[in-house]
Amino acid sequence: MTTLIHPACADASIEKNWPKGIKKTRQRLEIFKVLSSSSVPLSASDIFRQLTIGNPNETYAFSTVYRSLQTFEDCGIVAKTIFSTEDNALYELKSGKHRHFAICLKCHKKFALNGCPIIDTRHMLGSDMSDFVITGHQLEIYGYCKDCKSE
Amino acid sequence: MTTLIHPACADASIEKNWPKGIKKTRQRLEIFKVLSSSSVPLSASDIFRQLTIGNPNETYAFSTVYRSLQTFEDCGIVAKTIFSTEDNALYELKSGKHRHFAICLKCHKKFALNGCPIIDTRHMLGSDMSDFVITGHQLEIYGYCKDCKSE
DNA sequence: TTGGTTGCAAAATGTTTGCATGACC
DNA sequence: GGTCATGCAAACATTTTGCAACCAA
């Protein structure tokens, strides 16, 4: 269990994006790396699997994954989402611009969409809801992907 | 455990909307009634609670609630949704027009929105996804409601 | 009557927590 | 060295399943 210069530490984006005030542990660095290398949101099990596969001689606990993700979320660098097609939470690094996904109802694969439709969300709130403060929104598009639509 | 003319059976909307081919049991009728009397999606526990409170001398099983909801969903009269602010599934009767909700991030109350923004979802799919077949979408608006925004 | 439905209990799944050990700063 | 994070196991919440008894059609 080496604590020398860990490969993950060499990554410039980690140095730059690491939240202030939280310890840089081997586990958190690895989880961050897994997240940053994925183009779609991952479940805790996805992450755990990648950790153990990628580092067969290290040990990881599921609770560490959950706690690290929670910490990252509290720091504002990770977004937790529950899609309607899954029954568990998925996590992704927050990038500057938020994204939406098209999700296949059969294979559950997710496809990042081009940007975000300019929705006049204000307009949707009735006059009786003029005091609701909008901070964000989530949009998911459902359907069938290329591989599943023919079946 | 009377099986005479049950109050729920007298309700015209149930007679009219009941899916063909599934048995009309006391439990299913009561669950349908709970769903149809709510303006927001309900969890299985919500429904179970209302069943046992509303009918103290009847017995209900949690599994019956889940199985009935699954049956209703299969028949196409109930929609199951998992909102990102909760970690469990919510159920509602499908009305003709689909709805969206504004959800308070603090108290998790849901407010039905006025209709649906006309989103050009097709436009969001890149040219590489021209063979994705869109069947629906889900939109949630997040923020803080009147009672929570000041805190 | 008969197959579908229920209640109960137990299992499966995803997530959280308590606590002693261990690692970062 | 002191504090915070980890690993492990156990708790927890939600949902699913097996099975015998029961009920609607």
Coordinates of C-alpha atoms (C1' of nucleotides) in Angstrom, one line a residue:
Chain A
M1 CA 0.0 0.0 0.0
T2 CA 2.3 2.6 -1.3
T3 CA 1.9 6.3 -0.4
L4 CA 4.6 7.5 -2.7
I5 CA 3.7 9.7 -5.7
H6 CA 0.5 8.2 -6.8
P7 CA -0.3 8.1 -10.5
A8 CA -3.6 10.0 -9.8
C9 CA -1.7 12.8 -8.2
A10 CA 0.2 13.5 -11.4
D11 CA -3.0 14.4 -13.2
A12 CA -3.1 18.2 -13.6
S13 CA -6.8 18.4 -13.7
I14 CA -7.1 16.8 -10.3
E15 CA -4.5 19.3 -8.8
K16 CA -6.5 22.1 -10.3
N17 CA -10.0 20.9 -9.5
W18 CA -9.5 19.4 -6.0
P19 CA -11.8 21.0 -3.5
K20 CA -10.1 23.0 -0.7
G21 CA -10.3 21.7 2.8
I22 CA -10.7 18.0 2.2
K23 CA -8.0 15.5 2.5
K24 CA -6.4 14.0 -0.6
T25 CA -6.6 10.3 0.0
R26 CA -5.8 7.4 -2.3
Q27 CA -9.4 6.4 -2.4
R28 CA -10.8 9.8 -3.1
L29 CA -8.2 10.4 -5.8
E30 CA -9.1 7.1 -7.5
I31 CA -12.8 7.8 -7.3
F32 CA -12.3 11.3 -8.8
K33 CA -10.3 9.7 -11.6
V34 CA -13.0 7.2 -12.4
L35 CA -15.6 9.9 -12.5
S36 CA -13.5 12.2 -14.7
S37 CA -12.8 9.5 -17.2
S38 CA -16.5 8.7 -17.8
S39 CA -18.7 10.5 -20.3
V40 CA -21.9 9.3 -18.6
P41 CA -23.1 9.3 -14.9
L42 CA -22.0 6.3 -12.9
S43 CA -23.6 4.3 -10.1
A44 CA -21.7 3.6 -6.9
S45 CA -21.4 0.0 -8.0
D46 CA -20.0 1.1 -11.3
I47 CA -17.3 3.1 -9.5
F48 CA -16.6 0.4 -7.0
R49 CA -16.2 -2.1 -9.8
Q50 CA -13.8 0.1 -11.7
L51 CA -11.8 0.7 -8.5
T52 CA -11.3 -2.9 -7.7
I53 CA -10.7 -3.9 -11.3
G54 CA -8.2 -1.1 -11.9
N55 CA -6.4 -1.7 -8.6
P56 CA -6.6 -5.4 -7.8
N57 CA -4.1 -5.3 -5.0
E58 CA -5.7 -2.4 -3.1
T59 CA -8.8 -2.7 -0.9
Y60 CA -11.9 -0.6 -1.2
A61 CA -15.1 -0.4 0.8
F62 CA -18.5 0.4 -0.6
S63 CA -19.1 2.8 2.3
T64 CA -16.0 4.7 1.3
V65 CA -17.4 5.2 -2.2
Y66 CA -20.7 6.5 -0.9
R67 CA -19.0 8.7 1.7
S68 CA -16.6 10.1 -0.9
L69 CA -19.3 10.8 -3.3
Q70 CA -21.3 12.5 -0.6
T71 CA -18.3 14.6 0.3
F72 CA -17.7 15.6 -3.4
E73 CA -21.4 16.5 -3.7
D74 CA -21.1 18.7 -0.6
C75 CA -18.1 20.4 -2.1
G76 CA -20.1 21.0 -5.2
I77 CA -18.0 19.1 -7.7
V78 CA -20.3 16.1 -8.1
A79 CA -23.9 15.9 -9.1
K80 CA -26.1 13.1 -7.9
T81 CA -29.0 12.2 -10.1
I82 CA -31.7 9.5 -10.1
F83 CA -33.0 8.7 -13.5
S84 CA -36.4 7.2 -13.9
T85 CA -35.2 4.2 -15.7
E86 CA -32.9 3.1 -12.9
D87 CA -33.7 2.7 -9.2
N88 CA -30.4 3.8 -7.9
A89 CA -28.4 7.0 -7.9
L90 CA -25.9 8.0 -10.5
Y91 CA -23.0 10.4 -10.1
E92 CA -21.0 12.6 -12.4
L93 CA -18.5 15.4 -12.1
K94 CA -20.2 18.8 -12.5
S95 CA -18.9 20.5 -15.6
G96 CA -19.5 24.1 -16.2
K97 CA -22.5 23.5 -18.5
H98 CA -25.2 21.2 -17.4
R99 CA -26.2 18.3 -19.6
H100 CA -29.2 16.3 -20.5
F101 CA -29.5 12.8 -21.7
A102 CA -31.5 10.6 -24.0
I103 CA -32.1 7.3 -22.3
C104 CA -33.0 4.1 -24.0
L105 CA -36.0 2.4 -22.3
K106 CA -34.7 -1.0 -23.2
C107 CA -31.0 -1.1 -22.7
H108 CA -30.8 2.0 -20.4
K109 CA -27.8 3.4 -22.2
K110 CA -27.5 7.1 -21.9
F111 CA -26.6 9.5 -24.7
A112 CA -25.5 13.1 -23.9
L113 CA -27.6 15.7 -25.7
N114 CA -26.5 18.8 -27.5
G115 CA -26.9 21.5 -25.0
C116 CA -30.2 22.5 -23.4
P117 CA -33.4 23.7 -24.9
I118 CA -34.0 27.2 -23.9
I119 CA -37.0 26.6 -21.7
D120 CA -39.0 29.5 -20.4
T121 CA -39.4 27.9 -17.0
R122 CA -40.7 31.0 -15.4
H123 CA -43.6 31.0 -17.8
M124 CA -44.6 27.5 -16.6
L125 CA -45.2 28.6 -13.0
G126 CA -48.7 29.9 -12.6
S127 CA -49.3 33.3 -11.1
D128 CA -50.0 31.5 -7.8
M129 CA -46.4 30.3 -7.8
S130 CA -44.6 33.6 -8.5
D131 CA -42.7 33.2 -5.3
F132 CA -41.0 29.9 -6.2
V133 CA -37.3 30.5 -6.7
I134 CA -36.0 28.4 -9.6
T135 CA -32.4 27.2 -9.2
G136 CA -32.2 24.5 -11.9
H137 CA -34.0 21.9 -13.9
Q138 CA -33.5 18.4 -15.2
L139 CA -34.7 17.0 -18.5
E140 CA -34.6 13.5 -19.7
I141 CA -35.6 12.2 -23.1
Y142 CA -36.9 8.7 -23.3
G143 CA -37.1 6.4 -26.3
Y144 CA -35.3 3.6 -28.0
C145 CA -31.8 3.7 -29.3
K146 CA -30.6 2.4 -32.7
D147 CA -29.9 -1.0 -31.4
C148 CA -33.1 -1.5 -29.5
K149 CA -35.8 0.1 -31.7
S150 CA -36.1 -2.7 -34.1
E151 CA -36.9 -5.4 -31.6
Chain B
M1 CA -64.5 -8.4 5.6
T2 CA -67.5 -7.5 3.6
T3 CA -67.6 -8.1 -0.1
L4 CA -71.0 -6.4 -0.7
I5 CA -71.3 -3.3 -2.8
H6 CA -68.0 -1.6 -2.0
P7 CA -68.0 2.2 -1.8
A8 CA -65.2 2.3 -4.4
C9 CA -67.3 0.4 -6.9
A10 CA -69.9 3.1 -6.9
D11 CA -67.5 5.6 -8.3
A12 CA -68.2 6.1 -11.9
S13 CA -64.7 7.0 -12.9
I14 CA -63.4 3.7 -11.6
E15 CA -66.1 1.8 -13.6
K16 CA -65.1 3.8 -16.7
N17 CA -61.3 3.7 -16.3
W18 CA -60.8 0.2 -15.0
P19 CA -58.5 -1.8 -17.2
K20 CA -59.9 -4.8 -19.0
G21 CA -58.7 -8.2 -18.1
I22 CA -57.6 -7.6 -14.5
K23 CA -59.7 -8.6 -11.5
K24 CA -61.4 -6.0 -9.5
T25 CA -60.4 -6.7 -6.0
R26 CA -61.0 -4.7 -2.9
Q27 CA -57.3 -3.9 -2.6
R28 CA -56.9 -2.7 -6.1
L29 CA -60.0 -0.6 -5.9
E30 CA -58.8 1.1 -2.8
I31 CA -55.4 1.8 -4.2
F32 CA -56.9 3.2 -7.4
K33 CA -59.1 5.4 -5.2
V34 CA -56.1 6.7 -3.2
L35 CA -54.3 7.5 -6.4
S36 CA -57.2 9.2 -8.0
S37 CA -57.8 11.4 -5.0
S38 CA -54.2 12.8 -5.0
S39 CA -52.9 15.7 -7.0
V40 CA -49.3 14.7 -6.6
P41 CA -47.5 11.5 -7.1
L42 CA -47.4 9.2 -4.1
S43 CA -44.9 6.6 -2.8
A44 CA -45.8 3.1 -2.0
S45 CA -45.6 4.0 1.7
D46 CA -47.9 7.0 1.2
I47 CA -50.5 4.7 -0.4
F48 CA -50.0 2.0 2.2
R49 CA -50.5 4.5 5.0
Q50 CA -53.7 5.9 3.5
L51 CA -55.0 2.4 3.0
T52 CA -54.5 1.4 6.6
I53 CA -55.7 4.7 8.0
G54 CA -58.8 4.8 5.8
N55 CA -59.7 1.2 6.5
P56 CA -58.6 0.4 10.0
N57 CA -60.4 -2.9 10.1
E58 CA -59.0 -4.3 6.8
T59 CA -55.6 -5.8 6.3
Y60 CA -53.2 -4.8 3.6
A61 CA -49.8 -6.0 2.7
F62 CA -47.0 -3.9 1.3
S63 CA -46.3 -6.4 -1.4
T64 CA -49.9 -6.1 -2.6
V65 CA -49.4 -2.3 -3.0
Y66 CA -46.3 -2.9 -5.1
R67 CA -47.8 -5.6 -7.1
S68 CA -51.0 -3.7 -7.8
L69 CA -49.0 -0.6 -8.8
Q70 CA -46.9 -2.8 -11.1
T71 CA -50.1 -4.2 -12.6
F72 CA -51.5 -0.8 -13.1
E73 CA -48.3 0.3 -14.7
D74 CA -48.4 -2.6 -17.1
C75 CA -52.0 -1.8 -18.0
G76 CA -50.8 1.7 -18.8
I77 CA -53.0 3.6 -16.3
V78 CA -50.2 4.4 -13.8
A79 CA -46.9 6.2 -14.3
K80 CA -43.9 5.4 -12.0
T81 CA -41.4 8.2 -11.5
I82 CA -38.3 8.6 -9.5
F83 CA -37.6 12.2 -8.7
S84 CA -34.0 13.3 -8.0
T85 CA -35.0 14.7 -4.6
E86 CA -36.3 11.4 -3.3
D87 CA -34.7 8.0 -3.3
N88 CA -37.9 6.0 -3.8
A89 CA -40.4 5.6 -6.6
L90 CA -43.6 7.7 -6.8
Y91 CA -46.8 6.7 -8.6
E92 CA -49.6 8.6 -10.2
L93 CA -52.6 7.9 -12.4
K94 CA -51.8 8.8 -16.0
S95 CA -54.0 11.6 -17.2
G96 CA -54.4 12.4 -20.8
K97 CA -51.9 15.2 -20.7
H98 CA -48.6 14.6 -19.0
R99 CA -47.5 16.9 -16.3
H100 CA -44.3 18.4 -14.9
F101 CA -43.5 19.5 -11.4
A102 CA -41.6 22.2 -9.6
I103 CA -39.9 20.6 -6.6
C104 CA -38.7 22.3 -3.5
L105 CA -35.2 21.3 -2.7
K106 CA -35.8 21.8 1.0
C107 CA -39.3 20.5 1.9
H108 CA -39.6 18.3 -1.2
K109 CA -43.1 19.5 -1.9
K110 CA -44.2 19.2 -5.5
F111 CA -46.2 21.8 -7.4
A112 CA -47.8 20.8 -10.7
L113 CA -46.8 23.1 -13.5
N114 CA -49.0 24.7 -16.2
G115 CA -48.6 22.4 -19.1
C116 CA -45.4 21.5 -20.9
P117 CA -42.9 23.8 -22.7
I118 CA -42.9 22.9 -26.3
I119 CA -39.4 21.5 -26.5
D120 CA -37.9 20.7 -29.8
T121 CA -36.5 17.5 -28.5
R122 CA -35.6 16.3 -32.0
H123 CA -33.3 19.2 -32.4
M124 CA -31.4 18.2 -29.3
L125 CA -30.3 14.9 -30.8
G126 CA -27.2 15.3 -32.8
S127 CA -27.0 14.0 -36.4
D128 CA -25.3 10.9 -35.1
M129 CA -28.4 10.1 -33.1
S130 CA -31.0 10.5 -35.9
D131 CA -32.1 6.9 -35.3
F132 CA -33.1 7.4 -31.7
V133 CA -36.9 7.0 -31.4
I134 CA -38.2 9.5 -28.9
T135 CA -41.3 8.3 -27.0
G136 CA -41.4 10.8 -24.1
H137 CA -39.6 13.1 -21.8
Q138 CA -39.5 14.2 -18.2
L139 CA -38.8 17.6 -16.9
E140 CA -38.4 18.7 -13.3
I141 CA -37.8 22.2 -12.1
Y142 CA -35.9 22.6 -8.9
G143 CA -35.8 25.5 -6.5
Y144 CA -37.3 26.8 -3.2
C145 CA -40.9 27.3 -2.5
K146 CA -42.5 30.2 -0.8
D147 CA -42.2 28.8 2.7
C148 CA -38.6 27.6 2.3
K149 CA -36.9 30.3 0.3
S150 CA -36.5 32.8 3.2
E151 CA -34.6 30.3 5.4
Chain C
dT1 C1' -64.0 -24.4 -10.2
dT2 C1' -59.8 -22.4 -11.3
dG3 C1' -56.4 -19.3 -12.1
dG4 C1' -55.3 -15.0 -10.6
dT5 C1' -54.5 -12.3 -6.2
dT6 C1' -53.5 -11.7 -1.4
dG7 C1' -50.9 -11.8 3.1
dC8 C1' -47.0 -13.1 5.4
dA9 C1' -42.3 -13.8 5.9
dA10 C1' -38.0 -13.9 4.0
dA11 C1' -34.7 -12.4 0.6
dA12 C1' -32.6 -9.0 -2.4
dT13 C1' -31.0 -4.5 -3.3
dG14 C1' -29.1 0.0 -2.5
dT15 C1' -27.5 3.0 1.0
dT16 C1' -26.2 4.6 5.7
dT17 C1' -24.0 4.2 10.2
dG18 C1' -21.0 2.8 14.5
dC19 C1' -16.7 1.9 15.7
dA20 C1' -11.8 0.7 16.0
dT21 C1' -7.8 1.1 13.0
dG22 C1' -5.2 3.7 10.0
dA23 C1' -3.6 7.6 7.1
dC24 C1' -3.1 12.6 5.8
dC25 C1' -1.6 17.3 7.0
Chain D
dG1 C1' 0.0 14.2 17.1
dG2 C1' -4.5 15.1 16.3
dT3 C1' -8.0 14.9 13.3
dC4 C1' -10.3 13.1 9.8
dA5 C1' -11.0 9.0 6.6
dT6 C1' -11.2 4.1 6.0
dG7 C1' -12.7 -0.8 6.3
dC8 C1' -15.6 -3.9 8.1
dA9 C1' -19.9 -5.4 9.7
dA10 C1' -24.3 -4.5 10.9
dA11 C1' -28.4 -1.6 10.4
dC12 C1' -31.7 0.4 7.5
dA13 C1' -35.2 1.4 3.8
dT14 C1' -37.2 0.1 -0.3
dT15 C1' -38.7 -3.3 -3.3
dT16 C1' -39.1 -8.2 -4.8
dT17 C1' -40.1 -13.1 -4.4
dG18 C1' -41.9 -17.9 -2.7
dC19 C1' -45.7 -20.1 -1.1
dA20 C1' -50.0 -21.4 0.9
dA21 C1' -54.7 -19.6 1.5
dC22 C1' -58.2 -17.1 -0.6
dC23 C1' -61.3 -14.8 -3.7
dA24 C1' -63.3 -12.9 -8.2
dA25 C1' -65.2 -14.5 -12.4

